[in-house]
Short mmCIF file of C-alpha atoms in Angstrom, two decimals:
data_model
loop_
_atom_site.label_atom_id
_atom_site.label_comp_id
_atom_site.label_asym_id
_atom_site.label_seq_id
_atom_site.Cartn_x
_atom_site.Cartn_y
_atom_site.Cartn_z
CA MET I 10 0.00 0.00 0.00
CA LEU I 11 2.98 2.36 0.40
CA TRP I 12 3.65 2.41 -3.34
CA ILE I 13 -0.05 3.03 -3.88
CA ALA I 14 0.06 6.01 -1.50
CA LEU I 15 3.07 7.42 -3.36
CA ILE I 16 1.45 7.14 -6.80
CA ASP I 17 -1.84 8.52 -5.51
CA ARG I 18 -0.24 11.59 -3.95
CA ILE I 19 2.03 12.31 -6.89
CA GLY I 20 -1.10 12.50 -9.04
CA SER I 21 -2.92 14.62 -6.49
CA GLY I 22 0.09 16.93 -6.24
CA LEU I 23 -0.02 17.47 -9.99
CA TRP I 24 -3.60 18.71 -9.81
CA ALA I 25 -4.01 20.33 -6.39
CA SER I 26 -1.55 23.14 -7.06
CA VAL I 27 -3.01 24.08 -10.46
CA SER I 28 -6.74 23.32 -10.16
CA VAL I 29 -7.73 26.96 -9.62
CA LEU I 30 -5.51 28.04 -12.50
CA TYR I 31 -7.02 25.36 -14.75
CA PHE I 32 -10.57 26.51 -14.02
CA THR I 33 -9.47 30.12 -14.56
CA TYR I 34 -7.44 29.90 -17.76
CA VAL I 35 -8.69 26.73 -19.47
CA THR I 36 -12.42 26.62 -18.67
CA GLY I 37 -12.78 30.40 -18.20
CA LEU I 38 -14.62 30.40 -14.87
CA SER I 39 -14.93 33.52 -12.75
CA VAL I 40 -13.63 33.77 -9.20
CA ALA I 41 -17.19 33.44 -7.83
CA GLN I 42 -17.85 30.38 -9.98
CA ILE I 43 -14.62 28.71 -8.86
CA GLY I 44 -15.38 29.43 -5.23
CA THR I 45 -18.86 27.97 -5.57
CA LEU I 46 -17.54 24.92 -7.41
CA VAL I 47 -14.90 24.19 -4.77
CA ALA I 48 -17.36 24.70 -1.91
CA ALA I 49 -20.05 22.53 -3.51
CA ALA I 50 -17.61 19.74 -4.33
CA GLY I 51 -16.30 19.86 -0.77
CA ALA I 52 -19.83 19.67 0.62
CA VAL I 53 -20.61 16.59 -1.46
CA GLY I 54 -17.28 15.08 -0.45
CA ILE I 55 -18.32 15.15 3.21
CA ALA I 56 -20.71 12.28 2.48
CA GLY I 57 -17.90 10.17 1.05
CA ALA I 58 -16.32 9.27 4.39
CA PRO I 59 -19.34 7.63 6.12
CA LEU I 60 -20.58 6.12 2.85
CA GLY I 61 -17.23 4.50 2.12
CA GLY I 62 -16.95 3.21 5.68
CA ARG I 63 -20.34 1.51 5.60
CA LEU I 64 -19.62 -0.11 2.24
CA ALA I 65 -16.32 -1.47 3.54
CA ASP I 66 -18.12 -3.22 6.41
CA ARG I 67 -20.33 -5.06 3.89
CA LEU I 68 -18.17 -5.61 0.80
CA PRO I 69 -14.54 -6.62 0.21
CA LEU I 70 -12.43 -3.58 1.06
CA THR I 71 -10.12 -3.86 -1.94
CA HIS I 72 -13.09 -4.05 -4.32
CA VAL I 73 -14.58 -0.86 -2.87
CA LEU I 74 -11.20 0.89 -3.07
CA ILE I 75 -10.78 -0.09 -6.73
CA ALA I 76 -14.24 1.25 -7.55
CA LEU I 77 -13.49 4.53 -5.77
CA GLN I 78 -10.17 4.99 -7.58
CA LEU I 79 -11.87 4.38 -10.91
CA LEU I 80 -14.54 6.93 -9.95
CA ARG I 81 -11.79 9.47 -9.22
CA ALA I 82 -10.13 8.67 -12.57
CA LEU I 83 -13.38 9.04 -14.52
CA ALA I 84 -14.16 12.32 -12.78
CA SER I 85 -10.72 13.72 -13.65
CA PHE I 86 -10.88 12.58 -17.27
CA ALA I 87 -14.40 14.00 -17.52
CA LEU I 88 -13.16 17.45 -16.48
CA LEU I 89 -11.05 17.47 -19.64
CA THR I 90 -14.08 17.06 -21.87
CA THR I 91 -16.12 20.18 -21.08
CA ASP I 92 -16.18 23.79 -20.00
CA ASN I 93 -19.89 23.65 -19.10
CA TYR I 94 -20.22 24.90 -15.54
CA ALA I 95 -22.92 22.45 -14.42
CA LEU I 96 -20.92 19.49 -15.71
CA LEU I 97 -17.68 20.77 -14.19
CA LEU I 98 -19.46 21.05 -10.85
CA ALA I 99 -20.92 17.53 -11.13
CA PHE I 100 -17.59 15.97 -12.11
CA SER I 101 -15.72 17.82 -9.35
CA ALA I 102 -18.29 16.67 -6.79
CA ALA I 103 -17.95 13.06 -7.93
CA GLY I 104 -14.18 13.27 -7.64
CA SER I 105 -14.44 14.82 -4.18
CA LEU I 106 -16.81 12.07 -3.03
CA GLY I 107 -14.40 9.40 -4.23
CA ASP I 108 -11.42 11.18 -2.71
CA ARG I 109 -12.87 11.44 0.81
CA ALA I 110 -14.15 7.84 0.74
CA ALA I 111 -10.82 6.50 -0.55
CA ASN I 112 -8.90 8.33 2.17
CA VAL I 113 -10.99 6.66 4.88
CA LEU I 114 -10.73 3.21 3.32
CA THR I 115 -6.97 3.50 2.90
CA LYS I 116 -6.76 4.12 6.64
CA LEU I 117 -9.10 1.20 7.29
CA TYR I 118 -6.92 -1.07 5.13
CA ALA I 119 -3.86 -0.07 7.12
CA THR I 120 -5.72 -0.71 10.36
CA ARG I 121 -6.71 -4.21 9.29
CA VAL I 122 -3.34 -5.32 7.96
CA SER I 123 -1.02 -3.72 10.53
CA GLY I 124 -2.79 -4.59 13.80
CA PRO I 125 -0.91 -3.28 16.86
CA ASP I 126 1.64 -1.56 14.58
CA ARG I 127 -1.03 0.63 12.97
CA VAL I 128 0.39 3.92 14.28
CA ARG I 129 3.86 3.27 12.85
CA TYR I 130 2.38 1.99 9.59
CA GLN I 131 0.24 5.11 9.24
CA ALA I 132 3.26 7.29 10.02
CA VAL I 133 5.30 5.65 7.27
CA ASN I 134 2.32 5.90 4.92
CA ARG I 135 1.93 9.61 5.68
CA THR I 136 5.64 10.20 5.11
CA VAL I 137 5.46 8.52 1.71
CA ALA I 138 2.30 10.46 0.85
CA ASN I 139 3.95 13.78 1.68
CA ALA I 140 6.92 12.87 -0.47
CA GLY I 141 4.47 12.14 -3.29
CA TRP I 142 2.79 15.52 -2.83
CA ALA I 143 6.20 17.18 -3.08
CA VAL I 144 7.14 15.34 -6.27
CA GLY I 145 3.79 16.12 -7.88
CA GLY I 146 4.02 19.76 -6.83
CA LEU I 147 7.53 20.10 -8.31
CA VAL I 148 6.37 18.63 -11.62
CA ALA I 149 3.38 20.98 -11.62
CA ALA I 150 5.65 23.94 -10.90
CA GLY I 151 7.79 23.02 -13.87
CA ALA I 152 4.74 22.72 -16.11
CA LEU I 153 3.50 26.12 -14.97
CA THR I 154 6.59 27.72 -16.47
CA ILE I 155 5.15 26.68 -19.84
CA GLY I 156 1.74 28.10 -18.95
CA THR I 157 -0.14 26.77 -21.98
CA THR I 158 -3.58 25.19 -22.06
CA ALA I 159 -2.00 21.89 -23.06
CA ALA I 160 0.29 21.98 -20.01
CA TYR I 161 -2.68 22.34 -17.66
CA GLN I 162 -4.54 19.57 -19.46
CA TRP I 163 -1.58 17.20 -19.24
CA LEU I 164 -1.35 17.78 -15.49
CA LEU I 165 -5.03 16.91 -15.07
CA ALA I 166 -4.59 13.87 -17.30
CA GLY I 167 -1.62 12.80 -15.20
CA ASP I 168 -3.80 13.00 -12.10
CA ALA I 169 -6.42 10.79 -13.76
CA VAL I 170 -3.83 8.25 -14.93
CA SER I 171 -2.44 8.02 -11.39
CA PHE I 172 -5.86 6.87 -10.14
CA VAL I 173 -6.00 4.18 -12.82
CA ALA I 174 -2.53 3.03 -11.78
CA VAL I 175 -3.60 2.96 -8.14
CA ALA I 176 -6.70 0.90 -9.01
CA LEU I 177 -4.56 -1.64 -10.86
CA ALA I 178 -2.07 -1.82 -7.98
CA THR I 179 -4.89 -2.25 -5.44
CA ALA I 180 -6.22 -5.20 -7.46
CA ARG I 181 -2.94 -6.99 -6.68
CA CYS I 182 -3.29 -6.44 -2.91
CA GLY I 183 -4.64 -9.17 -0.67
CA GLU I 184 -7.99 -8.67 1.05
CA PRO I 185 -7.38 -7.94 4.77
CA PRO I 186 -9.43 -9.83 7.38
CA SER I 187 -12.65 -8.15 8.50
CA ALA I 188 -14.49 -9.04 11.70
CA THR I 189 -17.71 -7.55 10.30
CA ARG I 190 -17.74 -9.59 7.10
CA THR I 191 -16.56 -12.73 8.89
CA ILE I 192 -19.54 -12.54 11.24
CA ALA I 193 -21.95 -11.69 8.44
CA THR I 194 -20.89 -14.63 6.23
CA SER I 195 -20.32 -17.29 8.87
CA LYS I 196 -22.92 -20.05 8.95
CA ASP I 197 -21.96 -21.10 12.47
CA SER I 198 -22.02 -17.72 14.11
CA VAL I 199 -25.02 -15.44 14.48
CA PRO I 200 -24.41 -12.07 16.19
CA ALA I 201 -26.41 -11.60 19.37
CA THR I 202 -26.99 -7.94 18.63
CA ARG I 203 -26.83 -5.62 15.66
CA PRO I 204 -23.39 -4.10 14.95
CA ALA I 205 -22.86 -0.91 16.88
CA SER I 206 -23.72 2.32 15.06
CA PRO I 207 -21.44 5.33 15.45
CA TRP I 208 -24.49 7.57 15.03
CA ARG I 209 -25.87 6.24 18.32
CA ASP I 210 -22.52 6.37 20.11
CA ARG I 211 -22.49 9.73 21.93
CA THR I 212 -18.91 9.33 23.14
CA TYR I 213 -17.59 8.70 19.66
CA LEU I 214 -19.61 11.56 18.19
CA ALA I 215 -18.24 13.90 20.87
CA TYR I 216 -14.76 12.68 20.03
CA VAL I 217 -15.31 13.34 16.31
CA ALA I 218 -16.57 16.85 17.11
CA THR I 219 -13.33 17.62 18.98
CA GLU I 220 -11.34 16.16 16.09
CA THR I 221 -12.90 18.73 13.75
CA VAL I 222 -11.28 21.46 15.84
CA LEU I 223 -7.92 19.70 16.14
CA PHE I 224 -7.70 19.38 12.35
CA LEU I 225 -7.63 23.19 12.03
CA ASP I 226 -3.84 23.08 11.63
CA ASP I 227 -4.57 22.22 7.98
CA ALA I 228 -6.34 25.56 7.49
CA VAL I 229 -3.43 27.39 9.10
CA PHE I 230 -1.06 26.31 6.34
CA LYS I 231 -3.51 26.47 3.44
CA VAL I 232 -5.16 29.78 4.33
CA GLY I 233 -3.99 31.33 7.62
CA LEU I 234 -0.27 31.75 7.07
CA PRO I 235 -0.48 32.93 3.44
CA LEU I 236 -3.19 35.48 4.26
CA TRP I 237 -1.44 36.70 7.43
CA ILE I 238 1.79 37.20 5.48
CA ALA I 239 0.01 38.83 2.55
CA HIS I 240 -1.55 41.44 4.86
CA SER I 241 1.58 41.99 6.94
CA ASP I 242 3.64 45.14 6.49
CA GLN I 243 6.80 43.40 7.71
CA ALA I 244 6.75 39.74 6.67
CA PRO I 245 8.34 39.02 3.26
CA HIS I 246 5.63 37.71 0.93
CA GLY I 247 8.04 35.10 -0.42
CA LEU I 248 8.09 33.52 3.04
CA ALA I 249 4.73 31.77 2.56
CA PRO I 250 5.88 29.06 0.09
CA LEU I 251 9.07 28.55 2.10
CA LEU I 252 7.02 27.80 5.21
CA MET I 253 5.02 25.26 3.21
CA VAL I 254 8.29 23.61 2.21
CA LEU I 255 9.37 23.62 5.86
CA ASN I 256 6.10 21.91 6.80
CA ASN I 257 6.56 19.23 4.15
CA VAL I 258 10.20 18.54 5.02
CA MET I 259 9.43 18.26 8.73
CA VAL I 260 6.59 15.79 8.12
CA VAL I 261 8.72 13.63 5.83
CA THR I 262 11.65 13.52 8.25
CA LEU I 263 9.93 13.50 11.66
CA GLN I 264 6.52 11.83 11.35
CA VAL I 265 7.85 8.28 11.80
CA PRO I 266 10.17 9.08 14.76
CA LEU I 267 7.38 10.98 16.55
CA ALA I 268 4.89 8.14 16.02
CA ARG I 269 6.58 6.03 18.67
CA PHE I 270 5.29 8.42 21.35
CA GLY I 271 1.71 7.37 20.55
CA ALA I 272 2.21 3.70 19.72
CA THR I 273 -0.31 2.52 22.34
CA THR I 274 -3.78 3.75 23.22
CA THR I 275 -2.68 5.00 26.64
CA ALA I 276 0.33 6.82 25.18
CA ALA I 277 -1.78 8.38 22.43
CA ARG I 278 -4.27 9.78 24.94
CA ALA I 279 -1.45 11.11 27.13
CA LEU I 280 0.02 12.87 24.09
CA LEU I 281 -3.00 15.19 24.03
CA ILE I 282 -1.52 17.14 26.97
CA PRO I 283 1.72 18.26 25.27
CA LEU I 284 -0.25 18.66 22.03
CA SER I 285 -2.42 21.30 23.71
CA ALA I 286 0.71 23.23 24.71
CA VAL I 287 2.11 23.12 21.16
CA PHE I 288 -1.13 24.50 19.71
CA ALA I 289 -1.09 27.33 22.25
CA ILE I 290 2.54 28.15 21.38
CA GLY I 291 1.65 28.21 17.68
CA GLY I 292 -1.08 30.79 18.25
CA LEU I 293 1.13 32.92 20.47
CA THR I 294 4.07 33.01 18.04
CA MET I 295 1.73 33.99 15.21
CA ALA I 296 0.64 37.01 17.25
CA LEU I 297 4.23 37.92 18.18
CA SER I 298 5.16 38.03 14.49
CA ALA I 299 3.29 41.35 14.29
CA THR I 300 5.30 43.02 17.05
CA GLY I 301 8.54 43.90 15.25
CA GLY I 302 10.33 44.39 11.97
CA VAL I 303 11.16 42.07 9.10
CA VAL I 304 13.58 39.90 11.07
CA THR I 305 11.20 39.55 14.02
CA ALA I 306 8.28 38.72 11.74
CA THR I 307 10.32 36.12 9.86
CA LEU I 308 11.63 34.43 13.01
CA PHE I 309 8.26 34.26 14.76
CA LEU I 310 6.41 33.11 11.65
CA THR I 311 9.01 30.36 11.19
CA ALA I 312 8.54 29.42 14.84
CA ALA I 313 4.75 29.39 14.36
CA ALA I 314 5.01 27.18 11.26
CA THR I 315 7.30 24.84 13.18
CA ALA I 316 4.90 24.67 16.14
CA PHE I 317 1.83 24.01 13.98
CA THR I 318 3.74 21.35 12.02
CA VAL I 319 4.72 19.59 15.25
CA ALA I 320 1.08 19.85 16.34
CA GLU I 321 0.00 18.39 12.99
CA MET I 322 2.30 15.38 13.40
CA LEU I 323 1.41 14.75 17.05
CA HIS I 324 -2.30 15.01 16.32
CA ALA I 325 -1.98 12.64 13.38
CA THR I 326 -0.39 10.08 15.71
CA VAL I 327 -3.09 10.51 18.37
CA SER I 328 -5.88 10.46 15.80
CA TRP I 329 -4.72 7.26 14.11
CA GLU I 330 -4.75 5.37 17.39
CA LEU I 331 -7.81 6.77 19.17
CA SER I 332 -10.12 6.71 16.14
CA VAL I 333 -9.60 2.94 15.94
CA ALA I 334 -9.31 2.18 19.67
CA LEU I 335 -12.68 3.83 20.32
CA ALA I 336 -14.37 1.80 17.57
CA PRO I 337 -15.72 -1.76 17.94
CA ASP I 338 -14.05 -4.33 15.72
CA THR I 339 -17.43 -5.29 14.23
CA ALA I 340 -18.06 -1.79 12.83
CA GLN I 341 -14.63 -0.31 12.16
CA GLY I 342 -15.56 0.86 8.68
CA ALA I 343 -18.68 2.70 9.83
CA TYR I 344 -16.86 4.29 12.76
CA LEU I 345 -13.82 5.39 10.74
CA GLY I 346 -16.21 6.73 8.12
CA VAL I 347 -17.83 8.98 10.73
CA HIS I 348 -14.37 9.97 11.97
CA GLY I 349 -13.54 11.00 8.42
CA LEU I 350 -16.27 13.62 8.68
CA ALA I 351 -14.05 15.62 11.04
CA GLN I 352 -11.46 16.36 8.38
CA ALA I 353 -14.09 16.89 5.69
CA VAL I 354 -16.07 19.38 7.80
CA GLN I 355 -12.87 21.15 8.81
CA ARG I 356 -12.21 21.89 5.15
CA SER I 357 -15.39 23.97 5.17
CA ILE I 358 -15.11 25.70 8.55
CA GLY I 359 -11.31 25.91 8.72
CA PRO I 360 -10.91 28.84 6.32
CA LEU I 361 -13.62 30.73 8.22
CA ALA I 362 -11.88 30.08 11.56
CA VAL I 363 -8.46 31.32 10.46
CA THR I 364 -9.84 34.35 8.63
CA ALA I 365 -11.75 35.22 11.81
CA ALA I 366 -8.47 34.99 13.75
CA ILE I 367 -6.82 37.33 11.24
CA ALA I 368 -9.72 39.77 11.29
CA ALA I 369 -9.50 39.96 15.09
CA GLY I 370 -5.92 41.23 14.84
CA PRO I 371 -2.90 39.93 16.79
CA LEU I 372 -5.06 38.87 19.73
CA GLY I 373 -7.06 36.60 17.43
CA TRP I 374 -4.23 34.11 17.05
CA PRO I 375 -3.66 33.46 20.79
CA LEU I 376 -7.40 32.89 21.09
CA PHE I 377 -7.28 30.53 18.11
CA GLY I 378 -4.42 28.53 19.63
CA ALA I 379 -6.00 28.52 23.09
CA THR I 380 -9.31 27.24 21.68
CA ILE I 381 -7.61 24.25 20.08
CA ALA I 382 -5.52 23.68 23.21
CA LEU I 383 -8.64 23.56 25.39
CA THR I 384 -10.25 21.19 22.90
CA CYS I 385 -7.25 18.84 23.29
CA LEU I 386 -7.83 18.80 27.05
CA PHE I 387 -11.55 18.23 26.55
CA GLN I 388 -10.86 15.31 24.20
CA HIS I 389 -8.45 13.87 26.79
CA ARG I 390 -11.37 13.76 29.24
CA VAL I 391 -14.03 12.62 26.74
CA VAL I 392 -12.18 9.42 25.79
CA ARG I 393 -11.01 8.56 29.34
CA ASP I 394 -14.00 6.52 30.48
CA ARG I 395 -14.39 4.64 27.20
CA LEU I 396 -10.74 3.60 27.12
CA SER I 397 -10.75 2.57 30.77
CA HIS I 398 -14.17 0.89 30.77
CA PRO I 399 -15.63 0.15 27.30
CA ALA I 400 -19.34 0.86 27.11
CA LEU I 401 -21.61 -2.23 27.28
CA SER I 402 -23.29 -1.23 24.03
CA VAL I 403 -19.97 -1.14 22.21
CA PRO I 404 -17.94 -4.33 21.70
CA PRO I 405 -14.29 -4.17 22.80
CA VAL I 406 -11.63 -3.00 20.37
CA THR I 407 -9.51 -5.47 18.48
CA VAL I 408 -6.08 -4.42 19.68
CA SER I 409 -4.22 -2.07 21.97
CA GLU I 410 -6.54 -2.09 24.95
CA HIS I 411 -4.78 -0.69 28.03
#
């Protein structure tokens, strides 16, 4: 699956950095139309996570993944065929739905095949994925120097081809064991109760709600830092892409070493305490970047990017472990699908949260960091009872009970 992650992210890197430019210069959409298209596609994509999770509890996981990758490929190829706005919106929404569902099922696959080593496996997978993003982004940057319609179209075609390649590679992967499907197909075993539903699990839903806030580090790098720098009188505007490079390099080099601090359920929960401090530091250093000249702004913004990157890596480690440890083994797909909503919803509310922090001035960033820090502490408390004493209505987790 690591090679699959690499190919997938190289393709996504080709498209993600030029999608707005493609819709602007190739299909001729206005800024308002592009904004609406991206928002609508993102809204449809939210449904992909729970839908994919439920399908994976009923059908062979690899078969569902192959279908989703082919859906993403068809959606990308279809974008090449039209400049009709309604069709572009429909194809983008289909691709977004497949993307969010495939992300959840890739995590579920890793959970099923890696067992107790799932945190390290996910860390390695994320490192490979980030390397793929970097390679795809570099190729896209080179193509942008050409700047022709054909160059944009070839990048989109490359993204589509990568999904076909991933589907073919997935077809060669073995089907991981599934407690849900084993129970459902066994002639000798009849479940005493219906599989647990995440929608009736108040603890898990509360956990997912806190996860939506903790994923806001993504909006910091995609929207917050670039906008803050763009509206700063002191920060060099060229600093924004350099901080993105810093984020990528740190994730590639440090994600795996940091994963060992959250290798068990108990350790992952304990990691929420230092994570809260790192988020608070990130917000504070962002505010301090507005207190001096160019050198001060550069140093504090670099410190803020470093802090939020560390927070991103620590949260990824915690999230990988707790999202599975809190789920019953007979409904992992459904539960991880609901967990996937956190990241999908964050993509909608994240830009609003960071722009609100910017609009509030320097004091907005400490409040932003403090809000996430308090959410970390709240999550630490929310999951305590479940991890210590699993609820009677929820079957025990498969591995890593402590």
